PDB file of C-alpha atoms and ligand atoms in Angstrom:
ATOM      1  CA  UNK A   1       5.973  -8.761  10.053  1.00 43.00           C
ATOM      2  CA  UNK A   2       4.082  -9.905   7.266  1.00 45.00           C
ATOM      3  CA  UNK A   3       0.784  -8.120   6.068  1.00 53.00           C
ATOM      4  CA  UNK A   4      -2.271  -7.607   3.469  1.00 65.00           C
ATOM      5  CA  UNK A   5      -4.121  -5.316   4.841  1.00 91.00           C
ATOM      6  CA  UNK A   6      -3.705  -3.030   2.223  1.00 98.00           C
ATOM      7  CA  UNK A   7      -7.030  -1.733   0.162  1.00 98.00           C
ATOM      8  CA  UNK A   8      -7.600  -2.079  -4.048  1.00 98.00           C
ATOM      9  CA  UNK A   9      -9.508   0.480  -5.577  1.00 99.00           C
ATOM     10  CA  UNK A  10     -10.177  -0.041  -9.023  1.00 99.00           C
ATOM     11  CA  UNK A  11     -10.756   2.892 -11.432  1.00 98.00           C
ATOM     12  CA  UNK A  12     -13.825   2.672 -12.984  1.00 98.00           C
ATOM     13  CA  UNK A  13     -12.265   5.669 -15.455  1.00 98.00           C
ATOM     14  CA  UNK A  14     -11.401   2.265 -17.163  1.00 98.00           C
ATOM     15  CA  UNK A  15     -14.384   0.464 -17.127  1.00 98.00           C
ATOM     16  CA  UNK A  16     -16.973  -0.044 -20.245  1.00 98.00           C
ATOM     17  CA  UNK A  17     -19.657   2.895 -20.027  1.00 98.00           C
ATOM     18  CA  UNK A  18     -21.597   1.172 -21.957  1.00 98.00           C
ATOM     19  CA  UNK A  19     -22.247  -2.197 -19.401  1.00 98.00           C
ATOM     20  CA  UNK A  20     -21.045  -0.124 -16.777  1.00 98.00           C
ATOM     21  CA  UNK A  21     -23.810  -1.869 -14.331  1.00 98.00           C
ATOM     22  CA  UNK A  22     -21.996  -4.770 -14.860  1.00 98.00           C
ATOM     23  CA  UNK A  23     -18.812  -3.679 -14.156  1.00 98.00           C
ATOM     24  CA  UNK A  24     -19.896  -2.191 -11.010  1.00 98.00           C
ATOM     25  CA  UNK A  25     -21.241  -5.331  -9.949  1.00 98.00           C
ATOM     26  CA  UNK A  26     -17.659  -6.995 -10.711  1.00 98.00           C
ATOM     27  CA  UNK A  27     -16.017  -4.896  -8.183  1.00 98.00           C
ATOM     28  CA  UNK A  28     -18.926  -5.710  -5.698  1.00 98.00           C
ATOM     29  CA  UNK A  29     -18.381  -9.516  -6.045  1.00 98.00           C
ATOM     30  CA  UNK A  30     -14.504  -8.841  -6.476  1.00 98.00           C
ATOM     31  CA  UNK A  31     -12.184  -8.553  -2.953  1.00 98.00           C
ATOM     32  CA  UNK A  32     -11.864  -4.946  -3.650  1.00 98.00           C
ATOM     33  CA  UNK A  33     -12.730  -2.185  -1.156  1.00 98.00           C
ATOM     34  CA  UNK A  34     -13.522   0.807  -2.914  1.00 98.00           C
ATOM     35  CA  UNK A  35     -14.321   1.896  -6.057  1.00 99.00           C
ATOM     36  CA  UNK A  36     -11.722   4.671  -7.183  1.00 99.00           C
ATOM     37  CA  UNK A  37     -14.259   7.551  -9.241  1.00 99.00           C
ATOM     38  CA  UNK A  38     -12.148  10.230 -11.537  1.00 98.00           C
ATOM     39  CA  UNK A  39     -13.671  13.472 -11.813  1.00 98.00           C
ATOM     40  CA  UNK A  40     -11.910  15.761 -14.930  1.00 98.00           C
ATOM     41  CA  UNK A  41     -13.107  18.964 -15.723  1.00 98.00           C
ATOM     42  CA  UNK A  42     -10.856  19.496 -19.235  1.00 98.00           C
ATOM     43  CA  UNK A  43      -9.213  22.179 -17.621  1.00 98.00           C
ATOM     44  CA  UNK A  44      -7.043  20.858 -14.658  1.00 98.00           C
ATOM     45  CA  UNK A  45      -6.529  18.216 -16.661  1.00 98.00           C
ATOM     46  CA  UNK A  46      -6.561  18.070 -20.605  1.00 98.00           C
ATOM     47  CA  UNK A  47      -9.733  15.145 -20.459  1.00 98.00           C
ATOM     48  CA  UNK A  48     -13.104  15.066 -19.486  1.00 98.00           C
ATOM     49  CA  UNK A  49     -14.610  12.098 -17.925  1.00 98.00           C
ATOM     50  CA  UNK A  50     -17.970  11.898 -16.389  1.00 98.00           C
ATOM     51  CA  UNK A  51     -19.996  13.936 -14.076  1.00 98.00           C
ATOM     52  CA  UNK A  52     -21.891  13.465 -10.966  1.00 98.00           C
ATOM     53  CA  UNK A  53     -25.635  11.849 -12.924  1.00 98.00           C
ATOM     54  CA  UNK A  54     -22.913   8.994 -13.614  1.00 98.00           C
ATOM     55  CA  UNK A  55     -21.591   8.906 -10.482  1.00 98.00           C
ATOM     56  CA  UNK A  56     -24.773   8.901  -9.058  1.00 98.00           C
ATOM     57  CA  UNK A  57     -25.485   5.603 -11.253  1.00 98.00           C
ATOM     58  CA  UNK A  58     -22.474   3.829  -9.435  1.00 98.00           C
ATOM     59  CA  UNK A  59     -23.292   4.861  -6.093  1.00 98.00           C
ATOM     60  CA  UNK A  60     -26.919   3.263  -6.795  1.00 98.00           C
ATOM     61  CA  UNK A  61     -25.024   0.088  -7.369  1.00 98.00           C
ATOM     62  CA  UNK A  62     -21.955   0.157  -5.415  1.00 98.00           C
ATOM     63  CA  UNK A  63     -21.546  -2.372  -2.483  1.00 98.00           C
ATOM     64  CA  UNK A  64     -18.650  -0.783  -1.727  1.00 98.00           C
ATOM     65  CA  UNK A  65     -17.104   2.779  -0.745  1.00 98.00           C
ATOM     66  CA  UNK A  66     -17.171   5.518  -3.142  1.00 99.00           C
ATOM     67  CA  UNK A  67     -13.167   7.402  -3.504  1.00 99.00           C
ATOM     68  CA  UNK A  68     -13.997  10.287  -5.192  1.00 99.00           C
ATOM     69  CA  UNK A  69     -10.940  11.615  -6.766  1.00 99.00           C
ATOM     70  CA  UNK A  70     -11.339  15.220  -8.228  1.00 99.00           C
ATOM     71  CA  UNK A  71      -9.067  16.632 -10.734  1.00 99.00           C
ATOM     72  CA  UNK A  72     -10.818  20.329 -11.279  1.00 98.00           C
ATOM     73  CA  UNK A  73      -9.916  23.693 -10.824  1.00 98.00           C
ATOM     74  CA  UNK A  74     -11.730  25.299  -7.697  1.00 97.00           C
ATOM     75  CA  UNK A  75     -13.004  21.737  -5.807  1.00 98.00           C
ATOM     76  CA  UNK A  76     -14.858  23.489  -3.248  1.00 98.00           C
ATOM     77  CA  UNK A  77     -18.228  24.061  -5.628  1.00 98.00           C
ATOM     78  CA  UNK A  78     -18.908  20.960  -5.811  1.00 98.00           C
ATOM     79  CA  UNK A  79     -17.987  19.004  -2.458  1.00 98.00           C
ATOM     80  CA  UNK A  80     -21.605  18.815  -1.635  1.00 98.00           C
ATOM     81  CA  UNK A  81     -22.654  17.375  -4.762  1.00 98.00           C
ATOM     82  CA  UNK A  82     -19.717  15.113  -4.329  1.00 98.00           C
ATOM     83  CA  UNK A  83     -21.506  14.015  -0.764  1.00 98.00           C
ATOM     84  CA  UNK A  84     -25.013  13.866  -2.221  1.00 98.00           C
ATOM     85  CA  UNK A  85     -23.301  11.482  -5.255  1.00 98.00           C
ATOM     86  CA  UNK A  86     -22.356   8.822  -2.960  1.00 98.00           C
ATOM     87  CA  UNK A  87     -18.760   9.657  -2.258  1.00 98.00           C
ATOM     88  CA  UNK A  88     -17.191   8.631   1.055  1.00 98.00           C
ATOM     89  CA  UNK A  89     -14.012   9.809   0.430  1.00 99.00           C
ATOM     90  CA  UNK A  90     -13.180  13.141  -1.512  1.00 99.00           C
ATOM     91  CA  UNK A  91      -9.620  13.815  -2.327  1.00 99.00           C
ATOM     92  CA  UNK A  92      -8.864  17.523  -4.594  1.00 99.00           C
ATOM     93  CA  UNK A  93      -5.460  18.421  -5.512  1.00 99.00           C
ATOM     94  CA  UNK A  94      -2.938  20.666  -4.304  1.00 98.00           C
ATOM     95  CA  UNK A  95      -2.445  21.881  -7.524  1.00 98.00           C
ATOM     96  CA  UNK A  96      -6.188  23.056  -7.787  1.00 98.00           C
ATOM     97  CA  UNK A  97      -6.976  24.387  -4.629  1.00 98.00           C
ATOM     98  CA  UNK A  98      -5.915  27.761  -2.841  1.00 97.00           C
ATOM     99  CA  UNK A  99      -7.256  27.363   0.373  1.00 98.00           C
ATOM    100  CA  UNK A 100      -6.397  23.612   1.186  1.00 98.00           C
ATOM    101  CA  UNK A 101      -6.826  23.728   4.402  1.00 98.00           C
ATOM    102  CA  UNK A 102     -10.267  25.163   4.796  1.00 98.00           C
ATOM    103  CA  UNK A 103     -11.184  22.454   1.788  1.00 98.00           C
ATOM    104  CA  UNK A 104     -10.201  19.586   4.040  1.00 98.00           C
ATOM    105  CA  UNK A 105     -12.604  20.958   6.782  1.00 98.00           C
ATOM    106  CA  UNK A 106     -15.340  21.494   4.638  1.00 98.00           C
ATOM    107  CA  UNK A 107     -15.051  17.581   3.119  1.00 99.00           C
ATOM    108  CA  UNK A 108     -14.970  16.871   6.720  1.00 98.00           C
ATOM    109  CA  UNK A 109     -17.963  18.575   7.873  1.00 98.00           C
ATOM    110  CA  UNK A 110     -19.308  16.559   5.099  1.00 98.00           C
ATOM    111  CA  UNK A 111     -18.514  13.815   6.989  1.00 98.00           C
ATOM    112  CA  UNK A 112     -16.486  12.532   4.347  1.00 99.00           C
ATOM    113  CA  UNK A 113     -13.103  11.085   4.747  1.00 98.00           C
ATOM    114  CA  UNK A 114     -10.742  14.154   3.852  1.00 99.00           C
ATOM    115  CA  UNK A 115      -7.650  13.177   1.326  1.00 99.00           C
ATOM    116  CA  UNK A 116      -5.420  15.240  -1.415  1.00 99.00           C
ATOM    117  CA  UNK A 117      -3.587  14.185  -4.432  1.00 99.00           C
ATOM    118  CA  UNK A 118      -0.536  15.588  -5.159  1.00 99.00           C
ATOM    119  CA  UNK A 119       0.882  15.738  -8.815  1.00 99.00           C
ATOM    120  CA  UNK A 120       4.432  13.626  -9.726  1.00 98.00           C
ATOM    121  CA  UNK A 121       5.989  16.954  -9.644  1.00 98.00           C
ATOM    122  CA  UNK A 122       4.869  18.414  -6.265  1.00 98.00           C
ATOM    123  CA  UNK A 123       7.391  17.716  -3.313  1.00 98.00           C
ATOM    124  CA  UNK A 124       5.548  15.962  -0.419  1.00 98.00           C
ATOM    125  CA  UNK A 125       6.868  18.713   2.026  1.00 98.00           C
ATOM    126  CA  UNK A 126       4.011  20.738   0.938  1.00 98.00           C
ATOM    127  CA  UNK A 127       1.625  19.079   3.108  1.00 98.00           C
ATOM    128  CA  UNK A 128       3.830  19.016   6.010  1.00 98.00           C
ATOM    129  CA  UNK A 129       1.218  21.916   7.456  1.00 98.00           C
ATOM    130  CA  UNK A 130      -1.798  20.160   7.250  1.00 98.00           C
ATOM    131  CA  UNK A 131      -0.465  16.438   7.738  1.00 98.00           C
ATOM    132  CA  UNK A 132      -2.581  16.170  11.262  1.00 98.00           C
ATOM    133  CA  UNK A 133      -5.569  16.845   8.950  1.00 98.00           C
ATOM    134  CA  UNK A 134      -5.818  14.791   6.331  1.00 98.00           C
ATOM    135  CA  UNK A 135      -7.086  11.087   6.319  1.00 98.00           C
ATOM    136  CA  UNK A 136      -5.491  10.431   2.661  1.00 99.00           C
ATOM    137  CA  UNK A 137      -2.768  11.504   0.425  1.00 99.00           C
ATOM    138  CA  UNK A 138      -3.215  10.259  -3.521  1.00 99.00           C
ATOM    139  CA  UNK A 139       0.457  10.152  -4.955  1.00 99.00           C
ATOM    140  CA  UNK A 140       0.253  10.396  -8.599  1.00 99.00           C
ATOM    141  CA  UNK A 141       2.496   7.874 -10.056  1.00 99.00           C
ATOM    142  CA  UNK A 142       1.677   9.084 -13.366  1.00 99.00           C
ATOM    143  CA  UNK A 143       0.278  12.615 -15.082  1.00 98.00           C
ATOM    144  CA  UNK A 144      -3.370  12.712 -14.082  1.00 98.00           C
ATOM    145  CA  UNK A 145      -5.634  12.952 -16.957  1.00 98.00           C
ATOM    146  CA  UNK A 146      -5.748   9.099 -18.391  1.00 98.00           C
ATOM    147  CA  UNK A 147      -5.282   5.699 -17.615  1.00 98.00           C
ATOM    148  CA  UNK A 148      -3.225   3.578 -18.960  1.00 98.00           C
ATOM    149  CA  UNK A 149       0.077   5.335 -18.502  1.00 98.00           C
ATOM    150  CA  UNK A 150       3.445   3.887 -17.506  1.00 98.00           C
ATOM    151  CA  UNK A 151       3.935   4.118 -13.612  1.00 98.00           C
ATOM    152  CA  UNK A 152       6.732   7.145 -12.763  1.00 98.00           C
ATOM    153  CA  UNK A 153       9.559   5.077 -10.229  1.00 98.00           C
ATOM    154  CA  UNK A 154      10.332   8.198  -8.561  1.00 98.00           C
ATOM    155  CA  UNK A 155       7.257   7.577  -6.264  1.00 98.00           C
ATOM    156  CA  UNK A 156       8.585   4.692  -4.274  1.00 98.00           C
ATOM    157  CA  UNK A 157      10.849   8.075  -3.044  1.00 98.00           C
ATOM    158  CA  UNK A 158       7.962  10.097  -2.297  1.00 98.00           C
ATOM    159  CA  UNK A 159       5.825   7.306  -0.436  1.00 98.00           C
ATOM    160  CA  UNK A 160       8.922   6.618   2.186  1.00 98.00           C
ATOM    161  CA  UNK A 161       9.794  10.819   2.668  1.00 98.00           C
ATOM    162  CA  UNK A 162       5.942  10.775   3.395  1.00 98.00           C
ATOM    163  CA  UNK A 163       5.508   8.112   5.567  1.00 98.00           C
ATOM    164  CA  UNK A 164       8.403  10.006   7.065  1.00 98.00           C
ATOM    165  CA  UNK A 165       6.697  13.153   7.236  1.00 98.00           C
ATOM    166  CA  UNK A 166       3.312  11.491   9.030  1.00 98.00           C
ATOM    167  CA  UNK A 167       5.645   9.559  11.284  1.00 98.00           C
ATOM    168  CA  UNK A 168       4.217  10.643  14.789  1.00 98.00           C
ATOM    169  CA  UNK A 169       1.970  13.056  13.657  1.00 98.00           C
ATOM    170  CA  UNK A 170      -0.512  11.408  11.213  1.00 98.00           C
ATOM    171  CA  UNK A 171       0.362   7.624  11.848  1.00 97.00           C
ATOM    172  CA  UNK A 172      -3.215   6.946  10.777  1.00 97.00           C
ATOM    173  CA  UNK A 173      -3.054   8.883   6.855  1.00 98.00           C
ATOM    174  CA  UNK A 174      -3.621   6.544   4.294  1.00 98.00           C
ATOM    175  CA  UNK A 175      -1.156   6.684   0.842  1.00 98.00           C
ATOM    176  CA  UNK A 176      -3.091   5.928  -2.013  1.00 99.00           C
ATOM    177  CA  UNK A 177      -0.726   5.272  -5.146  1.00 99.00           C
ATOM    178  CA  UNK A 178      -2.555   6.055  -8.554  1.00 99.00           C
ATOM    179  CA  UNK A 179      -1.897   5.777 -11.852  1.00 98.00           C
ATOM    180  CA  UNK A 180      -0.090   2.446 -13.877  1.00 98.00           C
ATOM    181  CA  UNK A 181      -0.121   0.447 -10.916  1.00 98.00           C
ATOM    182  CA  UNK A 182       0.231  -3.091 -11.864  1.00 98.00           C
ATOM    183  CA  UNK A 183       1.655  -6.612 -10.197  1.00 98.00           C
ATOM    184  CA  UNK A 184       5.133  -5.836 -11.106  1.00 98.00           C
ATOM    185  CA  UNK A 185       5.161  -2.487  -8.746  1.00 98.00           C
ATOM    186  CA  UNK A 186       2.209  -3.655  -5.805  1.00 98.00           C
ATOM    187  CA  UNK A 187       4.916  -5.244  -3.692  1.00 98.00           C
ATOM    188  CA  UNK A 188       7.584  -2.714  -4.111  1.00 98.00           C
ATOM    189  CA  UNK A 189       4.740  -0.062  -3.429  1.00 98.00           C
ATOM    190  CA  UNK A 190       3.646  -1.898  -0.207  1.00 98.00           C
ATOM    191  CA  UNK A 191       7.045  -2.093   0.889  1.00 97.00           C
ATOM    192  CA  UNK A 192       7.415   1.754   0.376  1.00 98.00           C
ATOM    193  CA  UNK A 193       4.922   2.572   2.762  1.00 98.00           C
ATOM    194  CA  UNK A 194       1.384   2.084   0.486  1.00 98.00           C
ATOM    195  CA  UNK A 195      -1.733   1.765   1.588  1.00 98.00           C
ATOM    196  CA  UNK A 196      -4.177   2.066  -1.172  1.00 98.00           C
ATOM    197  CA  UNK A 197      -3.488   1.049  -4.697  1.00 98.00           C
ATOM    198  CA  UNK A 198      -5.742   2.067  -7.440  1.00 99.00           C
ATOM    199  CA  UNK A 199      -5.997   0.025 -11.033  1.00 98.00           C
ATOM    200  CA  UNK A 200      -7.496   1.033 -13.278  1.00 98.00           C
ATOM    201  CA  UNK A 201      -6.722  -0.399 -17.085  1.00 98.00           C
ATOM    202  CA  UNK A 202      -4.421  -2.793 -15.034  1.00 98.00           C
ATOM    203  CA  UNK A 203      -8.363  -4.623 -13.686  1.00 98.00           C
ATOM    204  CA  UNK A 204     -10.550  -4.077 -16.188  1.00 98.00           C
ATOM    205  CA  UNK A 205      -8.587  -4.624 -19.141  1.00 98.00           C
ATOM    206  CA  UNK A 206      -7.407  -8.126 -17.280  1.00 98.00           C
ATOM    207  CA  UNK A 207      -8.905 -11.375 -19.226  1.00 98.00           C
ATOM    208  CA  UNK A 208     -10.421 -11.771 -15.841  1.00 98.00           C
ATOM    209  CA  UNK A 209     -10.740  -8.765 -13.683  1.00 98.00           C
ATOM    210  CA  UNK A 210     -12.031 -10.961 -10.184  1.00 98.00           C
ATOM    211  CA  UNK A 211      -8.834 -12.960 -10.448  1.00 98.00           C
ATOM    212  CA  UNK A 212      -7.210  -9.676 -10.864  1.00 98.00           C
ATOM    213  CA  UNK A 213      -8.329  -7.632  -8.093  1.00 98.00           C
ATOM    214  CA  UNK A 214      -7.501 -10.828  -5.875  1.00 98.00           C
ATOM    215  CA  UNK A 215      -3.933 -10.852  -7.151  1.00 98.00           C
ATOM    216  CA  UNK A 216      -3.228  -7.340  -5.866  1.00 98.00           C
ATOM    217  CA  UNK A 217      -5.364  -8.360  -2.584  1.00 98.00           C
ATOM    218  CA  UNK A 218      -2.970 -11.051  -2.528  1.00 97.00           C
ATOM    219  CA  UNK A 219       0.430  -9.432  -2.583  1.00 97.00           C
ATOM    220  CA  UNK A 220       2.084  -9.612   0.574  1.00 86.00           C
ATOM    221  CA  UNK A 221       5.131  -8.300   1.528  1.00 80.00           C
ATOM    222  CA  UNK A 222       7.670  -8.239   4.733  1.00 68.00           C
ATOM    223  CA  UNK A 223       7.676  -5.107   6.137  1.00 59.00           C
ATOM    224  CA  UNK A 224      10.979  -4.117   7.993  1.00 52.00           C
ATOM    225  CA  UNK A 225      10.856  -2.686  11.540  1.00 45.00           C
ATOM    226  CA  UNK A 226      12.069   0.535  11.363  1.00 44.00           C
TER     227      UNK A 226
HETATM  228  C1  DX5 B   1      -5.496   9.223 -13.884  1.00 78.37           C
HETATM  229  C2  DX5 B   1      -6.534   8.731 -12.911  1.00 78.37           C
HETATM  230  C3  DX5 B   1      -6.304   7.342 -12.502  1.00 78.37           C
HETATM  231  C4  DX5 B   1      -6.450   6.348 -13.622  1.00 78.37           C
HETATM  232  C5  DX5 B   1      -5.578   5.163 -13.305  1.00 78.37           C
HETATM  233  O1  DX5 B   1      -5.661  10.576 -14.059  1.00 78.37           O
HETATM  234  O2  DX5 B   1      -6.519   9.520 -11.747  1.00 78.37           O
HETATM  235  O3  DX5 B   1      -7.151   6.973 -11.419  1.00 78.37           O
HETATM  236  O4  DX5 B   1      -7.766   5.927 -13.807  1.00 78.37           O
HETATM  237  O5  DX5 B   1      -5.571   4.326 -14.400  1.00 78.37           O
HETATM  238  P1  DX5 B   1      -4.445   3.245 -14.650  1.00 78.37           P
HETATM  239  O6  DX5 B   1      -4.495   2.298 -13.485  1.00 78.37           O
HETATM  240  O7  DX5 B   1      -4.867   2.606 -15.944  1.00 78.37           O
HETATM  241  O8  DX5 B   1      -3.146   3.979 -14.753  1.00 78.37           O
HETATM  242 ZN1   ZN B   2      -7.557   8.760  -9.923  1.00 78.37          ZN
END
């Protein structure tokens, strides 16, 4: 079976603050599907990147879905600001949050799409408990904190053990890869069992970023029946 449906979310972590109007636009005009917003507090993660007035700036110009990706300490103060921001999807991490499970129902009660992110070093098996309730899982494929890293191989592991994991009981979770994602790992990615591939310095940093987006739109792959 041959398929595309798979979604692009470009980071706009790596797009030019300074015309960042016109970058939005770019991913409206682009095939994308959402735009991929990284929340650092300095403290989870040793970088700080912008806040919600800035977020609230994209959402006024986004076309598109809003994947709110937060890498702070405590995530629960500010789900509701990351619901009156614009964000569709909010996705904390493991790492960060004690109480994961009533998190995910408070995004939900939102009415937000529910997801977490789990760090290169945390085993997959840790969300084995609240599979049923998540609608996304963000595999880091690098250190969270900056773009522009080299991709970490050992995910293509973690995406099949956790496509294993949802088998049956989640067949509807979405795996979003993050982090160095590029056209020499998409299809390889795919094949593992991705759904949602987020580029960031990979896009924006392209000589042209529309051409880019529809590259990774593009990649198709033959998935084997299992
Ligand atoms: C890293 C962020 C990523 C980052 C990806 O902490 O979560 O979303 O922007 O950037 P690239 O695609 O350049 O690795
Ligand atoms: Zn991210």
């Amino acid at each position: 079976m041959s398929t595309n449906k798979h979604l692009i979310a470009p980071s706009v972590l790596a797009a030019d603050f300074a015309n960042l109007q016109r970058d939005v636009e770019m991913v409206n005009q682009s095939q994308a599907d959402w735009f991929h917003i990284d929340i650092m507090d300095g403290v989870f993660v040793p970088n700080i990147s912008f806040g919600f007035p800035v977020m609230n700036a994209i959402a006024k110009h986004a076309k598109k879905p809003l994947d709110v990706h937060l890498m702070i300490v405590d995530p629960d103060r500010y789900l509701q600001a990351c619901k009156d921001n614009g964000a569709e999807v909010i996705t904390v991490h493991l790492e960060a949050t004690t109480h994961l499970h009533r998190t995910l129902a408070a995004i939900k009660e939102l009415g937000c799409k529910a997801g977490v992110a789990l760090n290169p070093h945390t085993s997959v098996q840790l969300i084995k408990d609240v599979i049923q309730d998540l609608d996304l899982v963000c595999l880091m494929s690098v250190n969270p904190g900056f773009g522009g890293q080299k991709f970490i191989p050992h995910t293509y592991n973690k995406i099949k053990e956790l496509r294993q994991l949802a088998r049956g009981v989640n067949d509807n979770l979405l795996i979003e890869i993050d982090g160095g994602v590029t056209l020499d790992n998409a299809a390889q990615l795919l094949e593992a069992g991705a759904d949602v591939l987020v580029a960031g310095s990979f896009v924006f940093n392209a000589a042209d970023p529309i051409d880019t987006v529809q590259k990774l739109k593009d990649v198709d792959i033959n998935i084997k029946q299992a």
